[in-house]
Amino acid sequence: MNYCELKNFDVANGPGVRVSLFVSGCTHHCEGCFQPETWDFNYGKPFTEETIEEIIEYLKLDYIKGITLLGGDPLEKSNQGPLLKLLRRIREEFGETKDVWCFTGYEFEKDIIGYMMDEWEDTKELMSYIDILVDGEFELAKKDLMLKFKGSSNQKTIKVKESLASNKIILWDE
């Protein structure tokens, strides 16, 4: 997996001060995407053990609330294995004290629950580490600058663990 950017102080992609990892690779190719260069799976730098160590060091700061995964699309099949390794390490180091947000063009019900968790080896475990998922492709016709932490009104901000436990979508609305 490659990544295009690692921000150690980000306040735009989730609540509080966060670490944000922008992965490379996306098959959605949404019209109006704010980072179309990240569609290319080979764009950017290789994601390595050193990258994981750098992220862990950033997360050790008390005022960092958590990490946000975006891109590209973190839930592309080829991105899931490396991100799973990262999230396992984050949970080992910090438990639940640092939250994990993830932005994806995949839809929670249709794609993630619909087939990915059953058919893709890493998806189910990956979902167990994600607290909040912003799902759905960006739709230019539904762009809304007043939305909090998402770009278009079709996208949902989902509490993943609560939704999986209750078998219905539980939205984050803070």
Tab-separated table of C-alpha atoms in Angstrom:
chain	number	residue	atom	x	y	z
A	1	MET	CA	0.000	0.000	0.000
A	2	ASN	CA	1.080	3.553	-0.645
A	3	TYR	CA	-0.007	6.736	1.047
A	4	CYS	CA	0.082	10.293	-0.170
A	5	GLU	CA	0.107	12.227	3.089
A	6	LEU	CA	0.375	11.860	6.830
A	7	LYS	CA	-0.826	14.820	8.883
A	8	ASN	CA	0.165	14.839	12.537
A	9	PHE	CA	-2.120	17.773	13.481
A	10	ASP	CA	-5.451	17.732	11.621
A	11	VAL	CA	-8.685	19.367	12.772
A	12	ALA	CA	-10.696	19.011	9.531
A	13	ASN	CA	-11.331	15.258	9.377
A	14	GLY	CA	-13.006	14.377	12.652
A	15	PRO	CA	-13.429	15.911	16.099
A	16	GLY	CA	-10.459	17.249	18.036
A	17	VAL	CA	-6.842	17.273	16.978
A	18	ARG	CA	-6.121	14.111	14.993
A	19	VAL	CA	-3.534	12.233	13.025
A	20	SER	CA	-4.771	11.723	9.458
A	21	LEU	CA	-3.464	9.138	7.023
A	22	PHE	CA	-4.360	9.703	3.368
A	23	VAL	CA	-3.952	6.353	1.611
A	24	SER	CA	-3.486	5.888	-2.124
A	25	GLY	CA	-5.871	3.918	-4.289
A	26	CYS	CA	-9.554	4.399	-5.039
A	27	THR	CA	-11.818	2.777	-7.605
A	28	HIS	CA	-14.814	5.076	-7.010
A	29	HIS	CA	-13.498	8.068	-9.014
A	30	CYS	CA	-16.169	10.435	-7.715
A	31	GLU	CA	-16.864	13.500	-9.829
A	32	GLY	CA	-15.597	16.524	-7.901
A	33	CYS	CA	-13.222	14.488	-5.697
A	34	PHE	CA	-10.956	16.843	-3.750
A	35	GLN	CA	-7.922	14.542	-4.189
A	36	PRO	CA	-8.150	12.708	-7.539
A	37	GLU	CA	-4.387	12.060	-7.484
A	38	THR	CA	-5.073	9.533	-4.707
A	39	TRP	CA	-7.048	7.313	-7.094
A	40	ASP	CA	-3.728	5.849	-8.289
A	41	PHE	CA	-2.701	2.934	-6.045
A	42	ASN	CA	0.973	3.668	-6.825
A	43	TYR	CA	0.815	7.367	-5.912
A	44	GLY	CA	2.868	8.620	-2.981
A	45	LYS	CA	5.174	6.747	-0.645
A	46	PRO	CA	5.215	3.121	0.504
A	47	PHE	CA	3.451	2.444	3.803
A	48	THR	CA	6.104	0.736	5.950
A	49	GLU	CA	6.847	-0.318	9.528
A	50	GLU	CA	8.531	3.084	9.907
A	51	THR	CA	5.268	4.771	8.898
A	52	ILE	CA	3.435	2.808	11.591
A	53	GLU	CA	6.050	3.824	14.181
A	54	GLU	CA	5.721	7.476	13.143
A	55	ILE	CA	1.935	7.324	13.559
A	56	ILE	CA	2.263	5.656	16.989
A	57	GLU	CA	4.637	8.427	18.115
A	58	TYR	CA	2.198	11.134	16.965
A	59	LEU	CA	-0.674	9.403	18.784
A	60	LYS	CA	1.258	9.397	22.081
A	61	LEU	CA	0.623	13.116	22.500
A	62	ASP	CA	-2.133	13.631	25.086
A	63	TYR	CA	-4.071	16.176	23.022
A	64	ILE	CA	-4.374	13.896	19.974
A	65	LYS	CA	-7.918	12.482	20.056
A	66	GLY	CA	-7.394	9.766	17.470
A	67	ILE	CA	-6.626	8.835	13.890
A	68	THR	CA	-8.561	9.352	10.678
A	69	LEU	CA	-8.101	7.106	7.650
A	70	LEU	CA	-9.032	8.594	4.296
A	71	GLY	CA	-7.581	8.958	0.878
A	72	GLY	CA	-8.043	7.409	-1.706
A	73	ASP	CA	-10.169	4.785	-0.049
A	74	PRO	CA	-8.909	2.924	3.032
A	75	LEU	CA	-11.415	0.119	2.447
A	76	GLU	CA	-10.142	-0.825	-1.000
A	77	LYS	CA	-9.317	-4.522	-0.689
A	78	SER	CA	-5.565	-4.042	-1.207
A	79	ASN	CA	-5.405	-1.307	1.465
A	80	GLN	CA	-7.105	-3.296	4.206
A	81	GLY	CA	-4.224	-5.601	5.191
A	82	PRO	CA	-1.690	-2.837	5.880
A	83	LEU	CA	-4.312	-0.737	7.688
A	84	LEU	CA	-5.347	-3.732	9.772
A	85	LYS	CA	-1.748	-4.064	10.919
A	86	LEU	CA	-1.768	-0.365	11.893
A	87	LEU	CA	-5.085	-0.537	13.760
A	88	ARG	CA	-4.069	-3.672	15.667
A	89	ARG	CA	-0.990	-1.811	16.826
A	90	ILE	CA	-2.988	1.289	17.786
A	91	ARG	CA	-5.391	-0.801	19.896
A	92	GLU	CA	-2.449	-2.638	21.517
A	93	GLU	CA	-0.743	0.642	22.426
A	94	PHE	CA	-3.746	2.796	23.336
A	95	GLY	CA	-6.765	0.532	23.852
A	96	GLU	CA	-9.899	2.575	23.299
A	97	THR	CA	-8.340	5.894	24.407
A	98	LYS	CA	-7.751	6.992	20.794
A	99	ASP	CA	-10.705	6.837	18.422
A	100	VAL	CA	-10.539	5.701	14.801
A	101	TRP	CA	-12.446	7.441	12.017
A	102	CYS	CA	-12.544	6.140	8.461
A	103	PHE	CA	-13.872	7.731	5.259
A	104	THR	CA	-14.905	5.377	2.445
A	105	GLY	CA	-16.839	5.472	-0.795
A	106	TYR	CA	-18.267	2.056	0.045
A	107	GLU	CA	-21.722	1.962	1.616
A	108	PHE	CA	-22.007	0.372	5.051
A	109	GLU	CA	-25.161	-1.662	4.423
A	110	LYS	CA	-24.847	-2.430	0.710
A	111	ASP	CA	-21.110	-3.091	0.484
A	112	ILE	CA	-19.453	-3.577	3.869
A	113	ILE	CA	-22.180	-5.659	5.518
A	114	GLY	CA	-23.593	-6.747	2.160
A	115	TYR	CA	-20.520	-8.659	1.008
A	116	MET	CA	-17.148	-7.300	2.140
A	117	MET	CA	-17.299	-8.626	5.712
A	118	ASP	CA	-18.107	-12.112	4.376
A	119	GLU	CA	-15.946	-12.221	1.263
A	120	TRP	CA	-12.839	-10.164	2.092
A	121	GLU	CA	-10.579	-11.667	4.730
A	122	ASP	CA	-9.608	-8.468	6.585
A	123	THR	CA	-12.833	-6.425	6.515
A	124	LYS	CA	-14.584	-7.888	9.565
A	125	GLU	CA	-11.597	-7.423	11.870
A	126	LEU	CA	-10.886	-3.988	10.417
A	127	MET	CA	-14.460	-2.902	11.190
A	128	SER	CA	-14.006	-4.020	14.810
A	129	TYR	CA	-11.341	-1.324	15.257
A	130	ILE	CA	-13.192	1.549	13.535
A	131	ASP	CA	-15.336	3.744	15.763
A	132	ILE	CA	-16.828	6.084	13.166
A	133	LEU	CA	-17.278	5.429	9.452
A	134	VAL	CA	-18.248	8.123	6.964
A	135	ASP	CA	-19.649	6.073	4.100
A	136	GLY	CA	-20.773	6.581	0.545
A	137	GLU	CA	-19.315	8.124	-2.549
A	138	PHE	CA	-19.058	11.889	-2.745
A	139	GLU	CA	-21.887	13.129	-4.988
A	140	LEU	CA	-21.217	16.514	-6.514
A	141	ALA	CA	-24.941	17.212	-7.016
A	142	LYS	CA	-25.457	16.686	-3.264
A	143	LYS	CA	-22.422	18.696	-2.122
A	144	ASP	CA	-23.193	20.654	1.044
A	145	LEU	CA	-20.562	22.834	2.694
A	146	MET	CA	-22.629	22.996	5.898
A	147	LEU	CA	-22.264	19.277	6.643
A	148	LYS	CA	-19.955	18.329	9.487
A	149	PHE	CA	-17.035	16.105	8.420
A	150	LYS	CA	-18.503	15.005	5.088
A	151	GLY	CA	-18.953	16.437	1.621
A	152	SER	CA	-22.368	15.410	0.314
A	153	SER	CA	-25.762	14.779	1.871
A	154	ASN	CA	-25.934	11.125	0.768
A	155	GLN	CA	-23.024	10.230	3.038
A	156	LYS	CA	-23.683	8.870	6.540
A	157	THR	CA	-21.574	9.241	9.691
A	158	ILE	CA	-21.997	5.854	11.353
A	159	LYS	CA	-21.129	4.523	14.799
A	160	VAL	CA	-19.714	1.216	13.617
A	161	LYS	CA	-19.658	-0.907	16.787
A	162	GLU	CA	-23.134	0.166	17.852
A	163	SER	CA	-24.510	-0.423	14.345
A	164	LEU	CA	-22.999	-3.898	14.077
A	165	ALA	CA	-24.270	-4.838	17.547
A	166	SER	CA	-27.839	-3.655	16.895
A	167	ASN	CA	-28.102	-4.731	13.231
A	168	LYS	CA	-29.240	-1.228	12.272
A	169	ILE	CA	-27.481	2.006	11.386
A	170	ILE	CA	-26.714	4.169	14.409
A	171	LEU	CA	-25.640	7.628	13.311
A	172	TRP	CA	-23.052	9.853	14.977
A	173	ASP	CA	-24.679	13.229	15.488
A	174	GLU	CA	-22.391	15.266	17.727
